[in-house]
Coordinates of C-alpha atoms and ligand atoms in Angstrom, one line a residue:
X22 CA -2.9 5.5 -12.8
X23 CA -5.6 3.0 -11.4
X24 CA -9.1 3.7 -10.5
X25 CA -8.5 0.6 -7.9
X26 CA -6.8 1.1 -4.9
X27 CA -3.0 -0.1 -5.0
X28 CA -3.1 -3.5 -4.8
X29 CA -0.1 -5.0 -4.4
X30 CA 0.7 -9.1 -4.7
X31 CA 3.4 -10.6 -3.2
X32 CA 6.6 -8.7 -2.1
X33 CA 6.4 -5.7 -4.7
X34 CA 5.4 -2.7 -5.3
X35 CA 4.3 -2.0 -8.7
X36 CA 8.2 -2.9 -9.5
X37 CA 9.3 -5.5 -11.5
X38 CA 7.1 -5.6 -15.0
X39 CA 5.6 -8.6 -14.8
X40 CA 4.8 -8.2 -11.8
X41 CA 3.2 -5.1 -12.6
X42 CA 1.3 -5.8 -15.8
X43 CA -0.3 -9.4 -13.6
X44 CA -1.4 -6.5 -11.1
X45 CA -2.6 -4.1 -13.1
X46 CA -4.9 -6.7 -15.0
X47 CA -5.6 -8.2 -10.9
X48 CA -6.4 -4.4 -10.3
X49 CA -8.7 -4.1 -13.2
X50 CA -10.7 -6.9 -12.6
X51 CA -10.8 -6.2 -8.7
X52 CA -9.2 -9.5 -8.0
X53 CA -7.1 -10.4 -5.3
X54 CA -3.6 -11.0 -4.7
X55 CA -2.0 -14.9 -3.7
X56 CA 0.7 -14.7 -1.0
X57 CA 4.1 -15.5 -2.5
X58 CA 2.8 -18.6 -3.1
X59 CA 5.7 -21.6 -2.6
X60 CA 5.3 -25.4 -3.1
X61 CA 4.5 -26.5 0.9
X62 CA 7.3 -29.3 1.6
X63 CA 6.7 -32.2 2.5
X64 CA 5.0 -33.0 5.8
X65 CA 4.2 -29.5 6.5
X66 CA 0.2 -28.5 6.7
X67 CA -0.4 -26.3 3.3
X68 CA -1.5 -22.4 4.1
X69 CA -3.0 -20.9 1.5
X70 CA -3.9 -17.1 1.8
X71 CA -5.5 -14.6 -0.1
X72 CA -5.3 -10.9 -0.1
X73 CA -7.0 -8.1 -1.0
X74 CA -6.2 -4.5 -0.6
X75 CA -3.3 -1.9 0.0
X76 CA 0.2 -3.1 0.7
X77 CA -0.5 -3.1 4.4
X78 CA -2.5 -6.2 4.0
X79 CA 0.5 -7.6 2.3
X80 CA 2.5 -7.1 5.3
X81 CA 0.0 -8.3 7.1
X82 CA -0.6 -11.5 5.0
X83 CA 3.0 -12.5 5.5
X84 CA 3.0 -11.8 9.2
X85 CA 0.2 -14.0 9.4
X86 CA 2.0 -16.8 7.4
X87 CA 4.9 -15.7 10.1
X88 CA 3.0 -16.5 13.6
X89 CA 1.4 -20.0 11.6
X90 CA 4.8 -21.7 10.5
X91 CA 5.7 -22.9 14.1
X92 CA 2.3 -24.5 13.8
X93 CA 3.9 -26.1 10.9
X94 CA 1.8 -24.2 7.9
X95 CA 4.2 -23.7 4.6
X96 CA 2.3 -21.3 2.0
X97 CA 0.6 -23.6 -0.6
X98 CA -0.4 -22.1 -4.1
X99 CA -3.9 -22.6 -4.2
X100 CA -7.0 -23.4 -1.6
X101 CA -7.6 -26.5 -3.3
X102 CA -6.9 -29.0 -0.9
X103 CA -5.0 -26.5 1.6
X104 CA -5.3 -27.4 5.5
X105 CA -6.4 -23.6 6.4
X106 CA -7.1 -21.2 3.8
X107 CA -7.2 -17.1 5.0
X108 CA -8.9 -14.5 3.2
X109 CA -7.4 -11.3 4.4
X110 CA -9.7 -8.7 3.4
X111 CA -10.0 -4.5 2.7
X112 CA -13.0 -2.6 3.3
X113 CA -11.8 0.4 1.3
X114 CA -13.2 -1.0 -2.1
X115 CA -17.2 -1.0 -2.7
X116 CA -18.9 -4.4 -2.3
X117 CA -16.0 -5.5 -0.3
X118 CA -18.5 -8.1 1.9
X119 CA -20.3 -9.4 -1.3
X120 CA -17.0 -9.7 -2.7
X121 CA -16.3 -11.8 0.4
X122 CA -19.4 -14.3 0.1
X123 CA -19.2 -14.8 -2.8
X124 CA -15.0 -15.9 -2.5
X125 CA -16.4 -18.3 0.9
X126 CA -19.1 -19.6 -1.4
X127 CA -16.4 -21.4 -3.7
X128 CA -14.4 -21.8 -0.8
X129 CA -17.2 -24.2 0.9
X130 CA -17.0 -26.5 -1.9
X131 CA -13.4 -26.7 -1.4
X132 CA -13.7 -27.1 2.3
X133 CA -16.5 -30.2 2.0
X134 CA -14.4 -32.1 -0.8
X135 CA -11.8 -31.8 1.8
X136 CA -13.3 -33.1 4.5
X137 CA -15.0 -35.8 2.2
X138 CA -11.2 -37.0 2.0
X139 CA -11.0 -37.3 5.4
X140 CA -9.3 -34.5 5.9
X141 CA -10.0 -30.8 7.3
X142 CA -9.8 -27.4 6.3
X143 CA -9.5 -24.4 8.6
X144 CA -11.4 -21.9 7.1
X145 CA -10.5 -17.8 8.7
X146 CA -11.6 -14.3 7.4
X147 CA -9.2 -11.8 8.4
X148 CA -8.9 -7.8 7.7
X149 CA -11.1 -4.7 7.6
X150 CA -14.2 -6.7 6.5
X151 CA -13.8 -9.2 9.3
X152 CA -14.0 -6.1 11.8
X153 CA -16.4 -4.6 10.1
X154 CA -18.7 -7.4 9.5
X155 CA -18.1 -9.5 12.7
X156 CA -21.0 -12.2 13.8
X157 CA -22.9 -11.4 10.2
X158 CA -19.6 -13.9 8.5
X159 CA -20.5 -16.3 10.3
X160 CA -24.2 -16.0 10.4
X161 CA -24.2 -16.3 6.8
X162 CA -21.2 -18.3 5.8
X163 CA -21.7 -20.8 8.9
X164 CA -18.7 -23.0 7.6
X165 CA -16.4 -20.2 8.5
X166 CA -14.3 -21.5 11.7
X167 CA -12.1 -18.3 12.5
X168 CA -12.8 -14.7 11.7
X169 CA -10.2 -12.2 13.0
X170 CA -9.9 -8.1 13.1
X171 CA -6.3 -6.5 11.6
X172 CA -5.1 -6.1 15.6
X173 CA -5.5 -9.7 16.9
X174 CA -3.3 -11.5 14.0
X175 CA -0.5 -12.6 16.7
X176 CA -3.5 -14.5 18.5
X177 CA -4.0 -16.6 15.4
X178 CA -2.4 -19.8 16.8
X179 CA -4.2 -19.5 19.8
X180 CA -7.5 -19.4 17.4
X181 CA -6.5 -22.3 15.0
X182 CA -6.3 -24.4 18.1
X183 CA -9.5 -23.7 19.5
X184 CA -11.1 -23.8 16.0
X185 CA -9.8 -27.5 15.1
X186 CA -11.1 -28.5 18.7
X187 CA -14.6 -26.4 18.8
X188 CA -17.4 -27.1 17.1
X189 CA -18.5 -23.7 15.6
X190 CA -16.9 -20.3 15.0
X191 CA -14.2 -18.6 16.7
X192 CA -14.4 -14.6 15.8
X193 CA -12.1 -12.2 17.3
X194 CA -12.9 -8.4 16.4
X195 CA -11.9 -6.7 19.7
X196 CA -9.0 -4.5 20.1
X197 CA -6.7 -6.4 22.2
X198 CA -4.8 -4.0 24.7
X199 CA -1.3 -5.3 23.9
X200 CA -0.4 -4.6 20.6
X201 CA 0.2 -7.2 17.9
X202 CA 3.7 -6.3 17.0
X203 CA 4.9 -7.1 20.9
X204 CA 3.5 -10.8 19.9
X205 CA 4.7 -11.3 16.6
X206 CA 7.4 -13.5 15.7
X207 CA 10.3 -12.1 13.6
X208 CA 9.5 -12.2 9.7
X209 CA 10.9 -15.5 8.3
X210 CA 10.8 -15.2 4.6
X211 CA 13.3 -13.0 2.8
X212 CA 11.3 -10.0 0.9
X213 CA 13.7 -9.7 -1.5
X214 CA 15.6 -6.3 -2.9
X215 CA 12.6 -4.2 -1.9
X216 CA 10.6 -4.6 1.6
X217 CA 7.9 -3.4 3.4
X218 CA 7.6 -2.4 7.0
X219 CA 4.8 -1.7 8.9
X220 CA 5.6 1.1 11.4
X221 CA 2.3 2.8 12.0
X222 CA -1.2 1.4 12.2
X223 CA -4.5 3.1 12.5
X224 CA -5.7 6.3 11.9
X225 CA -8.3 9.5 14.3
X226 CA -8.2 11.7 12.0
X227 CA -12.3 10.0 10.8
X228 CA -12.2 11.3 7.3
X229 CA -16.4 11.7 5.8
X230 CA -15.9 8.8 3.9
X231 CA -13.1 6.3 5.2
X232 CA -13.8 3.2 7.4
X233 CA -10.1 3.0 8.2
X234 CA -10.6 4.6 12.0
X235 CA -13.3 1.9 12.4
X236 CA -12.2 -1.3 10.8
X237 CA -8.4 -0.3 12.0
X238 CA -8.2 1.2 15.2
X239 CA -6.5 4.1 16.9
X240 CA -3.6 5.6 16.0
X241 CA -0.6 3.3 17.2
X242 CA 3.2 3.9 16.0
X243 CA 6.1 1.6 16.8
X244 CA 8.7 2.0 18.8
X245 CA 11.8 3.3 17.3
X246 CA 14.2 0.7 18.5
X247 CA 11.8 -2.4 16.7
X248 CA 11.5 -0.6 13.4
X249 CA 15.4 0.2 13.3
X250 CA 15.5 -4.0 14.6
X251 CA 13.1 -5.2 11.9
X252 CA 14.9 -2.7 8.9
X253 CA 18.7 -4.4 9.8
X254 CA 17.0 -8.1 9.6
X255 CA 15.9 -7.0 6.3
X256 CA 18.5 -5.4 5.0
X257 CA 20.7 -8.7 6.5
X258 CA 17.7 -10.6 4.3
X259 CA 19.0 -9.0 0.9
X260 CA 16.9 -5.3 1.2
X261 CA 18.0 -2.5 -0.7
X262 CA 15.0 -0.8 -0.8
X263 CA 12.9 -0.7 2.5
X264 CA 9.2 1.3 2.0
X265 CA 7.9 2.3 5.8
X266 CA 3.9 1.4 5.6
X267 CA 1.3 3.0 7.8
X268 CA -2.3 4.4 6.8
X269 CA -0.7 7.5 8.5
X270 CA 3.0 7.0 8.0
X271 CA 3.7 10.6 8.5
X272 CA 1.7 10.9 11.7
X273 CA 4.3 8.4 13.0
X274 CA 5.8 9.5 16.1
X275 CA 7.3 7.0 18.8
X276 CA 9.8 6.5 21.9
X277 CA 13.5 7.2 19.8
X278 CA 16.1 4.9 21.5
X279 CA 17.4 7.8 23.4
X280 CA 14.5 7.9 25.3
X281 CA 13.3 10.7 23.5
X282 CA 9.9 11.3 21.3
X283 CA 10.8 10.8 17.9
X284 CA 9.3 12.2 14.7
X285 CA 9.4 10.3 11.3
X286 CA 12.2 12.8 10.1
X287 CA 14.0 11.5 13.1
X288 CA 13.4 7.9 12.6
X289 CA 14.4 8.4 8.7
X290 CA 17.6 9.5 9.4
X291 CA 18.3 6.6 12.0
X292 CA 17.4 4.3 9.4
X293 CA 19.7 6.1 7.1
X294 CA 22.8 5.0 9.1
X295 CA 21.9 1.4 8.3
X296 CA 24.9 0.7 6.2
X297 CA 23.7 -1.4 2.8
X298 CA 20.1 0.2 3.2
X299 CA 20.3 2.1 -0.4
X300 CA 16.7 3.6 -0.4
X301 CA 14.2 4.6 2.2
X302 CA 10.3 5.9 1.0
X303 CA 7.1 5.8 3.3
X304 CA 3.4 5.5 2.2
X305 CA 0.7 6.6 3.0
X306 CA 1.2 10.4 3.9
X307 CA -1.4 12.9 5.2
X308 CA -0.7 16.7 4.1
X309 CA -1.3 17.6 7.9
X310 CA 1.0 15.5 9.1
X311 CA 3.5 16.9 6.8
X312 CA 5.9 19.0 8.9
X313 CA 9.3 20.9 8.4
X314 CA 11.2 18.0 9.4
X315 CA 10.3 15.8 7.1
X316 CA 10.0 18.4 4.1
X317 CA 13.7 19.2 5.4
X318 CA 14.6 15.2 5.1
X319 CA 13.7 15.0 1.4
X320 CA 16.8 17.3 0.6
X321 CA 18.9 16.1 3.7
X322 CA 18.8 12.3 3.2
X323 CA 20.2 11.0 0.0
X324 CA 18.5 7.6 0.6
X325 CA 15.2 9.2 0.9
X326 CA 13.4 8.6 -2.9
X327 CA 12.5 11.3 -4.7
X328 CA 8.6 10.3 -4.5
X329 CA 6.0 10.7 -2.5
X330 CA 2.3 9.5 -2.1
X331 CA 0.5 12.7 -0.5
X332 CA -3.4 12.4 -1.0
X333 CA -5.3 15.6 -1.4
X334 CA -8.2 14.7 -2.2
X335 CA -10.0 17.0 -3.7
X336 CA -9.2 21.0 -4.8
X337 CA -11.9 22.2 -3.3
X338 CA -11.6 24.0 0.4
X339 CA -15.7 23.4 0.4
X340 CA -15.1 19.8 0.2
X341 CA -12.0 19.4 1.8
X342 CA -14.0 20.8 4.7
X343 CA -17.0 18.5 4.2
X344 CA -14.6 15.3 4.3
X345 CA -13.3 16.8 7.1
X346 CA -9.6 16.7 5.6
X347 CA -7.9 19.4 7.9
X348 CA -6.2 21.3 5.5
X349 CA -6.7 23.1 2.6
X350 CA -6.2 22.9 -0.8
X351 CA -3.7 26.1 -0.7
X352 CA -2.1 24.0 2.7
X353 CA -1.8 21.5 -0.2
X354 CA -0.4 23.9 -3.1
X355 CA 2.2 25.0 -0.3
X356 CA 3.7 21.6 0.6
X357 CA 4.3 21.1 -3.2
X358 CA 6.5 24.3 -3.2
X359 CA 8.3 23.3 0.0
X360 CA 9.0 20.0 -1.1
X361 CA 10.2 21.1 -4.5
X362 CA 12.1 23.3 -2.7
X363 CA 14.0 21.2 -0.1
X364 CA 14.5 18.5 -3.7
X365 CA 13.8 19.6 -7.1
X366 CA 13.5 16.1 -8.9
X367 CA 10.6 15.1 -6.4
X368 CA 7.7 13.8 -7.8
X369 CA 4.1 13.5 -6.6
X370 CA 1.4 11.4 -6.2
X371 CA -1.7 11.6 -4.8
X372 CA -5.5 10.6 -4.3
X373 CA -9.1 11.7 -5.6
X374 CA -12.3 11.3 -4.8
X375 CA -14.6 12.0 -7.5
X376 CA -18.1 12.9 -6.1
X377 CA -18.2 13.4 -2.8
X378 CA -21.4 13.5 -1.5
X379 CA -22.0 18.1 -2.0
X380 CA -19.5 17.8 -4.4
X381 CA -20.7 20.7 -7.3
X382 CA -19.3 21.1 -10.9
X383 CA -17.3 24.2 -9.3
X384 CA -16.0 21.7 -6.6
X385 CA -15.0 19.5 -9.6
X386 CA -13.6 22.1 -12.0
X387 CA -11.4 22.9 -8.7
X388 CA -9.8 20.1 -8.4
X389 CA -8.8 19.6 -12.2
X390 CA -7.0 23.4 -11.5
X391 CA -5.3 21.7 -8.9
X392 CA -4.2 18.4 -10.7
X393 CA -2.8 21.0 -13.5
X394 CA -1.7 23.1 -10.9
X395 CA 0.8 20.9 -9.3
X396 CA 1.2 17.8 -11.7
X397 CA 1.5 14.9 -10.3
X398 CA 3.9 11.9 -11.8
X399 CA 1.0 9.4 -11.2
X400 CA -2.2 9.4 -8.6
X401 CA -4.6 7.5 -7.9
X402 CA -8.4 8.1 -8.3
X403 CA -11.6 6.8 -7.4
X404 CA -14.9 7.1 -7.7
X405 CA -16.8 8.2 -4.0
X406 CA -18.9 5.1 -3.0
X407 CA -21.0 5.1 0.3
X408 CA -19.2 2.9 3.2
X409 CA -22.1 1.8 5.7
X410 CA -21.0 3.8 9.3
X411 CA -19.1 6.6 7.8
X412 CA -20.8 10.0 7.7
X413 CA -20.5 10.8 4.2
X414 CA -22.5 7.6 3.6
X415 CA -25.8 9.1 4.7
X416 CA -25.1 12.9 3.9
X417 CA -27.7 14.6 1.6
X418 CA -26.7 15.5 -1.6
X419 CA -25.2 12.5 -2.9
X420 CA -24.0 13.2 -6.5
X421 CA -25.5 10.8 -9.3
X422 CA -23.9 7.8 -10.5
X423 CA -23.3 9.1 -14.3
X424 CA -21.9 12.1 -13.0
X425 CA -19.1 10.9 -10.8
X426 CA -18.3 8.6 -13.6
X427 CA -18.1 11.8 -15.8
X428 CA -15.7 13.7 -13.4
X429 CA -13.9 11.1 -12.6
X430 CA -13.5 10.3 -16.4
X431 CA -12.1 13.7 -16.5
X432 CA -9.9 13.3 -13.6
X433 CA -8.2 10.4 -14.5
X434 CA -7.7 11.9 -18.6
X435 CA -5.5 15.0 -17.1
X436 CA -3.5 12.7 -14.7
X437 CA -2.8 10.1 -17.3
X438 CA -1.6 12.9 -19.5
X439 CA 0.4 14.3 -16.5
X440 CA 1.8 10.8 -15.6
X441 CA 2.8 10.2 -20.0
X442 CA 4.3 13.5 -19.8
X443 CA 6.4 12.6 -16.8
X444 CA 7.5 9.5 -17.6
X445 CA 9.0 11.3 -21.1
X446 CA 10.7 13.6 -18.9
X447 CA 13.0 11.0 -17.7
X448 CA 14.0 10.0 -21.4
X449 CA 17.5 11.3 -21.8
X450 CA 18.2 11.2 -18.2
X451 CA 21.2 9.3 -16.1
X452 CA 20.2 7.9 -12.7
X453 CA 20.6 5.1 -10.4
X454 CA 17.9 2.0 -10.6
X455 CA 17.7 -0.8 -8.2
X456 CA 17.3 -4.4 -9.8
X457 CA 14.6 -6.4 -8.4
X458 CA 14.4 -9.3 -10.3
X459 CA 14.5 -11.1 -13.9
X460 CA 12.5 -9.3 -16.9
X461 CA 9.7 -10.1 -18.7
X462 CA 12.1 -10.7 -21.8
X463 CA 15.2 -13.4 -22.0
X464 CA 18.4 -11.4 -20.8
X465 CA 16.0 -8.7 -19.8
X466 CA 16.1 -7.4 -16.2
X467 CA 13.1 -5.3 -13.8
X468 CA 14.1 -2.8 -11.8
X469 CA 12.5 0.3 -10.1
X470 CA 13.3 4.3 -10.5
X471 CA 14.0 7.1 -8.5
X472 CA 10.4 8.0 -8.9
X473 CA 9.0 4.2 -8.4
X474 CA 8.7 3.7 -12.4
X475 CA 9.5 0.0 -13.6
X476 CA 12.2 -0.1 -15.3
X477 CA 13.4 -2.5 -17.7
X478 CA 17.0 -2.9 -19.0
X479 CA 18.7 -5.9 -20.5
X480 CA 21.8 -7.1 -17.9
X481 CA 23.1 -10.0 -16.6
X482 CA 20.9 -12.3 -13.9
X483 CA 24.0 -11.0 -11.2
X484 CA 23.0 -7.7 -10.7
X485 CA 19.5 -8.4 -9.1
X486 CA 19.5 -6.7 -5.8
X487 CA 22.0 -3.9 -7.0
X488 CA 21.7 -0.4 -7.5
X489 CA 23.3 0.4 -11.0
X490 CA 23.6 3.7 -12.8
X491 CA 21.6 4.0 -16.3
X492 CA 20.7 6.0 -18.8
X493 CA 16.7 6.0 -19.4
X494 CA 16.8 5.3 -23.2
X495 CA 12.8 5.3 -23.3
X496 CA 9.5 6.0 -21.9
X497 CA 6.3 4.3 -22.5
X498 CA 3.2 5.3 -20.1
X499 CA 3.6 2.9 -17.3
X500 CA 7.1 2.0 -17.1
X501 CA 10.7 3.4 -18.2
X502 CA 13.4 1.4 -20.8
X503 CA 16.8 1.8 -19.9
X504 CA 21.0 1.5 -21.0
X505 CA 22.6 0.1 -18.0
X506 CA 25.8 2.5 -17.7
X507 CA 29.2 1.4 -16.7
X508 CA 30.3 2.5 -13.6
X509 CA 29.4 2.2 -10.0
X510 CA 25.8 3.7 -8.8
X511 CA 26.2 7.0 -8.1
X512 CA 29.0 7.9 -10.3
X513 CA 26.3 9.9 -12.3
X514 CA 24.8 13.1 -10.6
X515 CA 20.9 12.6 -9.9
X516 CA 18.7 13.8 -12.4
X517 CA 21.6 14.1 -14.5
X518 CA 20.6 14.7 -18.5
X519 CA 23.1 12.7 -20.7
X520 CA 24.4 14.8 -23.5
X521 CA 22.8 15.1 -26.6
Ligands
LIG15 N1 -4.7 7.8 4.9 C1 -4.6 8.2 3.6 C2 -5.1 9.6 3.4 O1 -5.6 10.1 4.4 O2 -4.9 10.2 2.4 C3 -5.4 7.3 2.6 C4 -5.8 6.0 3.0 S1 -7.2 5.3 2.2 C5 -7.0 3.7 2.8 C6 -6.8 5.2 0.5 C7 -7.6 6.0 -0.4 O3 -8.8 5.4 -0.7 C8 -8.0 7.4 0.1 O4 -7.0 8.3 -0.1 C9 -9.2 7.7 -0.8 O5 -8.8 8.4 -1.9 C10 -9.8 6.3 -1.1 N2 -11.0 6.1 -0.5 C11 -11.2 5.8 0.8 N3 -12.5 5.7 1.1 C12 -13.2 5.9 -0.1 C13 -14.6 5.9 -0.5 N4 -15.5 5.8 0.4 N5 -14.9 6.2 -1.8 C14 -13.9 6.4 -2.7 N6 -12.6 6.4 -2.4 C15 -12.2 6.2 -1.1
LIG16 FE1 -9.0 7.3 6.1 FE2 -8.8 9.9 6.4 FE3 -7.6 8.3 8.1 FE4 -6.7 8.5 5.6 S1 -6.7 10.1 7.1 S2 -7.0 6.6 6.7 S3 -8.6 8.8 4.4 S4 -9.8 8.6 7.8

């Protein structure tokens, strides 16, 4: 459990250990994350870019790596001495813009020792904070040459040309009509055992308190026949796991390749047919876009995870009405059931806000009867904070600093108890892991659970990219130890307790 939002560096998520302790401390701290950052070979102009936010700025990061390396960029490790440096920025987080400055302000030293050397550095902003912010970047941060919104990334070699021939800025915060994933080039680097894939973008649903429908755009999903494209190159690329990104995944609904509209259920089960695709999970889910199809899918498709990121919120219907949610937190209480229904070893995660503006100790104590309630195997909370443009931001009522930090003090207790207690649940238990890469420990190997745990397990080098069967020998509060079993994966039932 974080109070930051999930930020996720290079091509995991919160998998493999040490990849998960670096980002927890990154998380902490509210630092960013490096792109999978590669020595630049020899010749090539050296990209380095930096990312903050959810894992659909990941995506996005490598895309934009992607659409540069015709122009001959190779990701370089740091910005010291890099040819064009990107910061590719969230707007979620408070003090996201100062955040920003006060990044370009090192950056600017970097930039002028640069060009001392004869040399040049292209300088872009990227991201939620580029759309938000606009003109103001370069107003203040004049040495910026390039800032871009999340929809015009495939117009980035078109910018980097006219930025290294104009004098001054070259900003790009419209909503092109075309959609960026027509223009992008096909990824290039492999993702490794798990990959991300952007299938949805944008969100109209204008939450109180999110500047996601501003800084992102409207609602856009892809067509069936790319994502089904994209998930085979991966899988080809050494995917086992594939994780379907979208700030509405669930809302995704596109032309099927029979013509038809499709529904995520739908598209799930194509992707399910991909033979060597082992596991399938989506993120991030709205409870109103959760219909029967998709609760149905959880017990249908075997490749589906048993996990799933469903923010609520809050437990409180006064609340959920004042963030203009859509649902209720019975609506909520009622998807739980289904789910658990359609697949009993499914676990849940979720989102809080603590202190929404209105938000009333009743309105509080709610929402801790809903965490204990359902029980959630981990979550994610935050603190509210104002974000200039959104409603919520200027509502009366706003609830005092000390007090949010009290609720959400008492919000974050009950889910790391309910997130300890799950992860000891799993002691004792037989079930299939995917390997993702070496341990923190000689001989040691990472890998990720059912329910998204890390995992770590001492096996050969060779099995990273498999799914193995084990028996989870021990649970600590973040991450799982485990016996690898002999045998094939599967061999074991899921959720299968080992005999005393
Ligand atoms: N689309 C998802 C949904 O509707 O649940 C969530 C996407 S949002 C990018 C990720 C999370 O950030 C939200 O679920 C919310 O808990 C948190 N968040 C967004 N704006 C916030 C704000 N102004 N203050 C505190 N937390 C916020
Ligand atoms: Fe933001 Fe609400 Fe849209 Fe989620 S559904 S992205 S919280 S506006």
């Amino acid at each position: 459990m974080t109070t930051e939002m999930p930020t996720i560096m290079g091509t995991d998520l919160r998998t493999p250990q040490a990849a998960e302790a670096a980002d927890a401390a990154r998380r902490q701290s509210g630092e960013p994350s490096g792109l999978r950052p590669r020595p630049a070979p020899e010749g090539m102009k050296r990209l380095f870019v930096k990312t903050w936010g959810c894992q659909m700025n990941v995506y996005d990061s490598g895309r934009m790596a992607d659409v540069l390396a015709p122009l001959g960029y190779a990701p370089a490790e740091t910005a010291e001495g890099a040819d064009m440096v990107i910061l590719n920025t969230c707007h979620i987080r408070e003090k996201a813009a100062e955040k920003l400055f006060s990044e370009l302000g090192r950056l600017r030293a970097a930039k002028q020792a640069k060009e001392a050397a004869g040399g040049r550095m292209v300088l872009a902003v990227a991201g939620c904070v580029a759309q938000a912010e606009g003109a103001e970047i370069t107003a203040r941060a004049p040495y910026v040459d390039i800032v871009l919104g999340p929809q015009g990334y495939h117009r980035l070699p078109e910018m980097v040309a006219r930025a290294t021939r104009a004098a001054g800025a070259v900003i790009e915060t419209d909503f092109p009509a075309e959609q960026k994933f027509d223009h992008l080039p096909e990824a290039s680097a492999p993702q490794g055992p798990i990959a991300f894939l952007t299938i949805q973008e944008g969100c109209d649903k204008f939450c109180s308190f999110c500047v996601v429908p501003y800084t992102r755009g409207a609602e856009y999903s892809r067509p069936a026949a790319a994502v089904i494209a994209e998930a085979r190159r991966l899988v080809a690329q050494g995917a086992r796991e594939i994780a379907l990104l979208g700030q509405n995944v669930n809302a995704w609904h596109g032309e099927g390749t029979d013509g038809a509209t499709w529904n995520l259920a739908r598209l799930l089960h194509a992707l399910a047919e991909i033979p060597d695709l082992a596991r399938l999970r989506y993120t991030t889910s709205h409870p109103r876009d959760m219909d029967e199809a998709l609760i149905a899918a959880h017990g249908a498709i075997p490749q589906l995870m048993p996990f799933l990121h469903l923010p609520v919120q809050s437990g409180s219907d006064r609340v959920l009405r004042a963030m203009n949610r859509g649902h209720t937190a019975d609506a909520f209480r009622r998807i739980a059931d289904r789910l658990r229904a359609a697949r009993a070893d499914l676990a849940l995660s979720s989102d809080f806000i603590a202190g929404h503006p209105g938000e009333t100790a009743q309105d509080h104590a709610a929402t801790l009867k809903l965490i204990e309630e359902i029980g959630f195997a981990q979550a994610f909370s935050f603190k509210y904070s104002p974000r200039p443009g959104t409603p919520a931001a200027t509502a009366p009522l706003q609830v005092p600093e000390a007090e949010k930090d009290r609720r959400l003090h008492e919000i974050q207790s009950l889910l790391r108890d309910q997130q300890e207690r799950f992860n000891r649940s799993r002691e004792g238990i037989r079930c299939d892991i995917l390997v993702t890469g070496l341990g923190r420990h000689p001989g040691q190997v990472a890998a990720r659970s059912p329910w998204l745990q890390p995992v770590h397990a001492e096996a050969p080098a060779a099995l990273i990219g498999q799914v193995v069967a084990c028996e989870i020998t021990e649970a600590h509060p973040n991450s799982l130890a485990a016996r690898i079993l002999g045998g094939a994966a599967g061999d074991h039932p899921r959720e299968e307790k080992a005999a005393a």
